[in-house]
C-alpha positions as a LaTeX table, in Angstrom:
\begin{tabular}{lrrr}
\hline
Residue & $x$ (\AA) & $y$ (\AA) & $z$ (\AA) \\
\hline
Met1 & $-5.62$ & $-24.89$ & $-56.96$ \\
Ile2 & $-3.25$ & $-21.84$ & $-57.42$ \\
Arg3 & $-6.24$ & $-18.92$ & $-56.36$ \\
Ser4 & $-6.83$ & $-21.55$ & $-53.17$ \\
Leu5 & $-3.37$ & $-21.14$ & $-52.28$ \\
Leu6 & $-3.01$ & $-17.79$ & $-52.67$ \\
Ala7 & $-5.49$ & $-17.25$ & $-50.42$ \\
Ala8 & $-4.61$ & $-19.40$ & $-47.98$ \\
Ala9 & $-1.34$ & $-17.61$ & $-48.42$ \\
Ala10 & $-3.30$ & $-14.23$ & $-47.62$ \\
Val11 & $-5.06$ & $-15.79$ & $-44.69$ \\
Thr12 & $-2.02$ & $-16.49$ & $-43.29$ \\
Val13 & $-0.33$ & $-13.29$ & $-43.03$ \\
Ala14 & $-3.63$ & $-11.73$ & $-42.15$ \\
Ala15 & $-3.20$ & $-13.60$ & $-38.80$ \\
Ser16 & $-0.16$ & $-13.19$ & $-38.18$ \\
Phe17 & $-0.02$ & $-9.21$ & $-38.69$ \\
Pro18 & $-3.19$ & $-8.06$ & $-36.79$ \\
Ala19 & $-5.36$ & $-4.50$ & $-37.89$ \\
Thr20 & $-3.05$ & $-1.93$ & $-35.73$ \\
Ala21 & $-5.57$ & $-0.57$ & $-33.21$ \\
Glu22 & $-7.75$ & 2.03 & $-32.16$ \\
Ser23 & $-4.47$ & 5.00 & $-30.60$ \\
Leu24 & $-4.50$ & 6.44 & $-28.39$ \\
Lys25 & $-3.66$ & 10.12 & $-26.91$ \\
Phe26 & $-1.78$ & 9.93 & $-23.97$ \\
Ala27 & $-1.58$ & 13.21 & $-21.38$ \\
Val28 & 0.64 & 14.03 & $-18.24$ \\
Thr29 & $-0.60$ & 17.33 & $-15.77$ \\
Asp30 & 2.32 & 18.29 & $-15.00$ \\
Ile31 & 4.08 & 18.33 & $-18.07$ \\
Glu32 & 3.79 & 21.47 & $-20.87$ \\
Gly33 & 4.25 & 21.61 & $-23.88$ \\
Leu34 & 5.26 & 18.38 & $-26.58$ \\
Glu35 & 9.26 & 18.92 & $-26.21$ \\
Ala36 & 9.12 & 18.09 & $-23.00$ \\
Leu37 & 6.40 & 14.96 & $-23.13$ \\
Gln38 & 8.03 & 13.50 & $-25.48$ \\
Gln39 & 11.56 & 14.03 & $-23.56$ \\
Glu40 & 10.12 & 12.72 & $-20.56$ \\
Phe41 & 7.67 & 9.83 & $-21.97$ \\
Gly42 & 9.02 & 8.96 & $-25.60$ \\
Ala43 & 10.65 & 5.53 & $-24.62$ \\
Phe44 & 7.16 & 5.11 & $-22.70$ \\
Glu45 & 5.55 & 5.90 & $-25.32$ \\
Thr46 & 7.54 & 3.45 & $-28.00$ \\
Lys47 & 7.73 & 0.30 & $-24.65$ \\
Leu48 & 3.15 & 0.63 & $-24.60$ \\
Glu49 & 3.20 & 0.89 & $-27.90$ \\
Glu50 & 4.88 & $-2.03$ & $-28.82$ \\
Leu51 & 2.66 & $-4.10$ & $-25.67$ \\
Thr52 & $-0.08$ & $-3.39$ & $-26.01$ \\
Gly53 & $-0.79$ & $-3.25$ & $-30.29$ \\
His54 & $-2.26$ & 0.30 & $-30.15$ \\
Asp55 & $-0.54$ & 3.63 & $-31.59$ \\
Ile56 & 0.04 & 5.71 & $-28.41$ \\
Glu57 & 0.37 & 10.00 & $-29.42$ \\
Leu58 & 1.76 & 11.67 & $-26.41$ \\
Phe59 & $-0.66$ & 14.52 & $-26.12$ \\
Pro60 & 0.54 & 17.90 & $-24.28$ \\
Val61 & $-1.83$ & 19.60 & $-22.10$ \\
Ser62 & $-1.11$ & 22.88 & $-20.31$ \\
Ser63 & $-2.84$ & 22.47 & $-17.76$ \\
Arg64 & $-5.59$ & 20.44 & $-14.92$ \\
Thr65 & $-8.32$ & 21.95 & $-16.12$ \\
Ala66 & $-7.22$ & 21.87 & $-20.13$ \\
Ala67 & $-7.13$ & 17.75 & $-19.24$ \\
Val68 & $-10.35$ & 17.91 & $-17.54$ \\
Glu69 & $-11.49$ & 20.04 & $-21.36$ \\
Ala70 & $-10.02$ & 17.40 & $-22.91$ \\
Leu71 & $-10.94$ & 14.07 & $-20.76$ \\
Asn72 & $-14.39$ & 15.47 & $-21.44$ \\
Gln73 & $-15.07$ & 15.78 & $-25.34$ \\
Asp74 & $-12.57$ & 12.70 & $-26.47$ \\
Lys75 & $-9.77$ & 14.22 & $-27.43$ \\
Val76 & $-7.41$ & 12.67 & $-24.80$ \\
Asp77 & $-7.67$ & 8.94 & $-24.27$ \\
Leu78 & $-5.21$ & 8.66 & $-21.06$ \\
Val79 & $-4.59$ & 10.76 & $-18.71$ \\
Leu80 & $-1.64$ & 10.78 & $-16.03$ \\
Thr81 & $-2.03$ & 12.50 & $-12.61$ \\
Gly82 & $-1.18$ & 13.33 & $-9.01$ \\
Pro83 & $-3.70$ & 12.95 & $-6.24$ \\
Ala84 & $-4.66$ & 15.50 & $-5.37$ \\
Glu85 & $-5.31$ & 16.62 & $-9.21$ \\
Tyr86 & $-7.65$ & 13.24 & $-9.84$ \\
Val87 & $-9.93$ & 13.66 & $-7.03$ \\
Val88 & $-10.78$ & 16.69 & $-9.22$ \\
Ile89 & $-10.16$ & 14.67 & $-12.21$ \\
Asn90 & $-13.00$ & 12.15 & $-10.63$ \\
Glu91 & $-15.87$ & 14.71 & $-10.20$ \\
Leu92 & $-15.43$ & 16.39 & $-13.24$ \\
Thr93 & $-15.56$ & 13.74 & $-15.51$ \\
Lys94 & $-16.00$ & 10.47 & $-14.03$ \\
Ala95 & $-12.45$ & 8.78 & $-15.63$ \\
Lys96 & $-11.43$ & 5.59 & $-15.34$ \\
Ile97 & $-9.44$ & 3.69 & $-13.06$ \\
Val98 & $-6.13$ & 2.37 & $-15.28$ \\
Thr99 & $-3.45$ & 1.77 & $-12.63$ \\
Ala100 & $-1.60$ & 3.60 & $-9.54$ \\
Trp101 & 2.07 & 5.17 & $-10.53$ \\
Gln102 & 3.93 & 4.55 & $-7.11$ \\
Arg103 & 6.18 & 7.15 & $-5.89$ \\
Pro104 & 8.46 & 5.81 & $-3.27$ \\
Asn105 & 9.36 & 7.76 & $-0.15$ \\
Tyr106 & 5.81 & 10.19 & $-1.11$ \\
Phe107 & 4.90 & 11.73 & 2.00 \\
Ala108 & 4.26 & 15.21 & 3.93 \\
Gln109 & 6.26 & 16.98 & 6.38 \\
Val110 & 6.51 & 20.00 & 8.04 \\
Val111 & 10.38 & 20.98 & 9.27 \\
Thr112 & 11.75 & 23.93 & 11.05 \\
Leu113 & 15.43 & 24.76 & 12.01 \\
Ser114 & 17.35 & 22.68 & 14.62 \\
Asp115 & 18.12 & 25.60 & 16.83 \\
Gly116 & 14.78 & 27.43 & 16.01 \\
Pro117 & 12.10 & 27.38 & 18.94 \\
Ile118 & 9.73 & 25.19 & 17.39 \\
Lys119 & 10.02 & 22.21 & 19.16 \\
Ser120 & 6.98 & 20.11 & 18.73 \\
Val121 & 3.78 & 20.85 & 15.95 \\
Gln122 & 2.23 & 22.32 & 19.32 \\
Asp123 & 4.75 & 25.14 & 18.77 \\
Leu124 & 3.18 & 26.15 & 15.79 \\
Lys125 & 0.38 & 27.73 & 17.68 \\
Gly126 & $-0.39$ & 31.00 & 16.75 \\
Lys127 & 2.98 & 31.44 & 14.33 \\
Thr128 & 3.17 & 31.13 & 10.09 \\
Val129 & 3.80 & 28.30 & 8.05 \\
Thr130 & 4.49 & 28.40 & 4.81 \\
Phe131 & 3.30 & 26.17 & 1.85 \\
Gly132 & 4.32 & 26.09 & $-1.76$ \\
Ser133 & 3.24 & 25.05 & $-5.21$ \\
Val134 & $-0.85$ & 25.57 & $-4.26$ \\
Gly135 & $-2.43$ & 22.68 & $-4.40$ \\
Ser136 & $-0.12$ & 20.65 & $-4.25$ \\
Thr137 & $-0.43$ & 16.73 & $-3.04$ \\
Ser138 & 3.26 & 17.13 & $-1.19$ \\
Gln139 & 3.74 & 20.92 & $-1.03$ \\
His140 & 0.27 & 22.45 & 0.08 \\
Leu141 & $-2.33$ & 19.87 & 1.13 \\
Gly142 & $-0.36$ & 17.14 & 2.16 \\
Pro143 & 1.38 & 19.30 & 5.12 \\
Ala144 & $-1.47$ & 20.79 & 6.04 \\
Gln145 & $-3.17$ & 17.92 & 6.63 \\
Val146 & $-0.94$ & 16.23 & 8.40 \\
Leu147 & $-0.61$ & 19.84 & 10.27 \\
Ala148 & $-5.27$ & 19.04 & 10.82 \\
Asp149 & $-3.91$ & 15.45 & 11.79 \\
Phe150 & $-1.75$ & 16.40 & 14.66 \\
Gly151 & $-4.96$ & 19.00 & 15.86 \\
Leu152 & $-3.57$ & 22.48 & 14.11 \\
Ala153 & $-7.39$ & 24.25 & 11.72 \\
Tyr154 & $-5.96$ & 25.22 & 9.18 \\
Asn155 & $-6.10$ & 29.46 & 8.79 \\
Thr156 & $-7.38$ & 29.47 & 12.73 \\
Asp157 & $-4.18$ & 27.53 & 14.75 \\
Tyr158 & $-1.55$ & 28.59 & 12.08 \\
Gln159 & $-0.65$ & 31.58 & 9.19 \\
Pro160 & $-0.45$ & 29.60 & 6.06 \\
Gln161 & 1.35 & 31.36 & 3.53 \\
Ile162 & 1.71 & 30.00 & $-0.06$ \\
Ile163 & 5.90 & 30.79 & $-1.24$ \\
Ala164 & 7.74 & 29.17 & $-3.24$ \\
Arg165 & 9.71 & 26.54 & $-1.43$ \\
Asn166 & 13.75 & 28.20 & $-2.05$ \\
Val167 & 12.13 & 31.70 & $-0.68$ \\
Ala168 & 10.21 & 30.06 & 1.95 \\
Val169 & 13.00 & 28.59 & 3.38 \\
Glu170 & 15.46 & 31.78 & 3.39 \\
Ala171 & 12.61 & 33.16 & 5.12 \\
Leu172 & 12.99 & 30.92 & 7.58 \\
Ile173 & 16.53 & 31.11 & 8.36 \\
Arg174 & 16.26 & 34.65 & 8.70 \\
Gly175 & 13.33 & 33.82 & 11.44 \\
Asp176 & 10.71 & 34.82 & 9.54 \\
Val177 & 8.29 & 31.87 & 9.08 \\
Gln178 & 8.19 & 29.40 & 11.56 \\
Ala179 & 7.89 & 26.21 & 9.50 \\
Val180 & 7.20 & 25.45 & 6.12 \\
Gly181 & 6.02 & 21.93 & 4.41 \\
Met182 & 6.99 & 20.19 & 1.62 \\
Asn183 & 7.80 & 16.37 & 1.00 \\
Glu184 & 11.08 & 14.04 & 1.51 \\
Gly185 & 13.01 & 14.60 & $-2.37$ \\
His186 & 12.00 & 18.58 & $-1.51$ \\
Leu187 & 14.14 & 18.32 & 2.00 \\
Ser188 & 16.80 & 16.01 & 0.42 \\
Arg189 & 17.75 & 19.16 & $-2.00$ \\
Ile190 & 16.87 & 21.93 & 0.27 \\
Arg191 & 19.67 & 19.83 & 2.61 \\
Glu192 & 22.77 & 20.09 & $-0.57$ \\
Ala193 & 21.10 & 24.03 & $-1.00$ \\
Phe194 & 21.92 & 24.70 & 3.10 \\
Pro195 & 24.78 & 22.86 & 3.68 \\
Asp196 & 25.38 & 24.79 & 7.10 \\
Thr197 & 21.72 & 25.22 & 8.54 \\
Ser198 & 20.32 & 22.09 & 9.99 \\
Phe199 & 16.22 & 21.07 & 9.87 \\
Thr200 & 13.97 & 18.64 & 11.67 \\
Val201 & 10.96 & 17.43 & 10.56 \\
Val202 & 8.08 & 18.14 & 13.44 \\
Ala203 & 5.70 & 16.60 & 11.76 \\
Arg204 & 5.51 & 14.14 & 9.55 \\
Gly205 & 2.03 & 12.11 & 7.66 \\
Arg206 & 1.63 & 8.53 & 6.15 \\
Asp207 & 2.68 & 7.60 & 2.57 \\
Leu208 & 0.34 & 9.58 & 0.11 \\
Pro209 & $-1.87$ & 8.48 & $-2.32$ \\
Asn210 & $-0.38$ & 7.00 & $-5.09$ \\
Asp211 & $-0.37$ & 8.97 & $-9.01$ \\
Ile212 & $-3.03$ & 7.63 & $-10.94$ \\
Leu213 & $-3.60$ & 6.69 & $-14.81$ \\
Val214 & $-6.80$ & 7.06 & $-15.18$ \\
Ala215 & $-8.85$ & 7.14 & $-19.49$ \\
Arg216 & $-11.92$ & 8.59 & $-20.57$ \\
Ser217 & $-15.49$ & 7.61 & $-19.04$ \\
Asp218 & $-16.19$ & 6.24 & $-22.08$ \\
Leu219 & $-12.98$ & 4.36 & $-23.43$ \\
Asp220 & $-13.92$ & 0.39 & $-23.88$ \\
Asp221 & $-13.37$ & $-1.93$ & $-21.20$ \\
Ala222 & $-11.44$ & $-4.04$ & $-23.84$ \\
Thr223 & $-9.16$ & $-1.08$ & $-24.90$ \\
Ile224 & $-8.20$ & $-0.40$ & $-21.21$ \\
Ala225 & $-8.43$ & $-4.05$ & $-20.43$ \\
Asp226 & $-4.43$ & $-3.96$ & $-22.51$ \\
Val227 & $-3.32$ & $-0.86$ & $-20.99$ \\
Lys228 & $-3.74$ & $-2.65$ & $-17.53$ \\
Ala229 & $-2.54$ & $-6.04$ & $-19.13$ \\
Ala230 & 0.92 & $-4.52$ & $-20.64$ \\
Phe231 & 1.22 & $-2.79$ & $-16.84$ \\
Val232 & 0.89 & $-6.08$ & $-15.65$ \\
Asp233 & 2.49 & $-8.54$ & $-17.57$ \\
His234 & 5.22 & $-5.77$ & $-18.37$ \\
Gly235 & 5.98 & $-3.43$ & $-15.60$ \\
Ala236 & 9.49 & $-3.71$ & $-15.65$ \\
Glu237 & 10.40 & $-2.59$ & $-18.74$ \\
Leu238 & 7.87 & 0.51 & $-18.70$ \\
Met239 & 9.50 & 1.42 & $-15.42$ \\
Ser240 & 12.44 & 1.25 & $-17.21$ \\
Ala241 & 11.22 & 3.04 & $-19.85$ \\
Ile242 & 9.83 & 5.76 & $-17.74$ \\
Leu243 & 12.92 & 6.03 & $-15.75$ \\
Thr244 & 14.99 & 7.66 & $-18.63$ \\
Gly245 & 13.23 & 10.44 & $-17.92$ \\
Glu246 & 14.59 & 13.41 & $-15.83$ \\
Asp247 & 11.17 & 14.23 & $-13.89$ \\
Asn248 & 10.49 & 10.95 & $-13.67$ \\
Gln249 & 13.37 & 9.34 & $-11.38$ \\
Lys250 & 10.14 & 10.19 & $-8.49$ \\
Tyr251 & 8.97 & 6.68 & $-10.04$ \\
Lys252 & 12.24 & 4.94 & $-8.78$ \\
Gly253 & 11.67 & 2.17 & $-7.20$ \\
Gly254 & 7.70 & 1.82 & $-7.18$ \\
Phe255 & 4.93 & $-0.24$ & $-8.99$ \\
Phe256 & 2.30 & 0.06 & $-11.19$ \\
Leu257 & $-0.30$ & $-0.78$ & $-8.89$ \\
Thr258 & $-3.98$ & $-2.24$ & $-10.89$ \\
Lys259 & $-5.71$ & $-3.13$ & $-8.30$ \\
Val260 & $-6.46$ & 0.44 & $-6.82$ \\
Glu261 & $-10.47$ & 1.51 & $-5.85$ \\
Asp262 & $-11.45$ & 4.98 & $-5.83$ \\
Ser263 & $-12.16$ & 5.40 & $-1.81$ \\
Glu264 & $-8.29$ & 5.57 & $-1.40$ \\
Tyr265 & $-8.05$ & 8.89 & $-2.21$ \\
Asp266 & $-9.94$ & 9.95 & 0.16 \\
Tyr267 & $-7.94$ & 11.05 & 2.66 \\
Val268 & $-6.62$ & 13.58 & $-0.08$ \\
Arg269 & $-10.63$ & 14.80 & $-0.24$ \\
Ala270 & $-10.06$ & 15.04 & 3.79 \\
Met271 & $-7.06$ & 17.63 & 2.60 \\
Tyr272 & $-9.64$ & 20.05 & 0.48 \\
Lys273 & $-11.47$ & 19.34 & 3.56 \\
Thr274 & $-8.90$ & 20.91 & 5.34 \\
Ile275 & $-8.35$ & 23.58 & 3.34 \\
Gly276 & $-11.91$ & 24.99 & 3.31 \\
Val277 & $-12.49$ & 24.46 & $-0.34$ \\
Asp278 & $-14.22$ & 21.18 & $-1.82$ \\
Thr279 & $-13.54$ & 18.78 & $-5.05$ \\
Lys280 & $-15.16$ & 20.53 & $-7.74$ \\
Ala281 & $-12.42$ & 22.77 & $-8.93$ \\
Phe282 & $-9.04$ & 23.01 & $-8.78$ \\
Val283 & $-7.15$ & 24.60 & $-6.18$ \\
Gly284 & $-5.93$ & 28.54 & $-7.52$ \\
Asn285 & $-7.68$ & 28.39 & $-10.32$ \\
\hline
\end{tabular}
């Protein structure tokens, strides 16, 4: 009788505390080093563990290429990356989409001086346009695509140059270049850094596709469903945890989207074609 009661109690305890689920390694392509990764995503790691029942381990990667290698070698399970990186990662790893991370007011634009000679996109023909951070969605590929959408061919109708953003703005003020590609957040910071100069946007693009969380191609569907459910059912909690990171303020006011199709990133693939490269390698590698 006593043995039966003890056995029943053991079953009850086991049911209350299920076995620890599979550990998942989580990487972010634009953060280098474990310390920086923990600073930005430590609270998120804890919250995602709580919501999924899976042990989450932050896994630093040194580059976009390292993330691809880690996915293909099953060293990492989940990778958060930008839209430009995603299309290459998808090409090289066939990673599965988990959820998109929306960045409000995330669009590319081309900026000139308000009192300068450039009054329209067509005025940039034969001129120099600078782009920052080679391969960046919002600083390079996006602005180049904006100009293409307005009819200006990359490296044909104008001269593209890759220059660090603040250096490019100083060159713009001197008159050495005629326009700079950037996103809305960059322009806000530039206006603060150069309060005596007036800037004008001559071309602005559509909202860029979202950052995206992907899973390695052979991660089981049940585990992916666990992670997706956390974002669907507890998005506000996860966003609050993410926003403890300084760099993650770019997601403030955004949403997690789980109904995401790969075709939504065809606009990014068009950007690669615009600058004359394919999606089988990262730009600048």
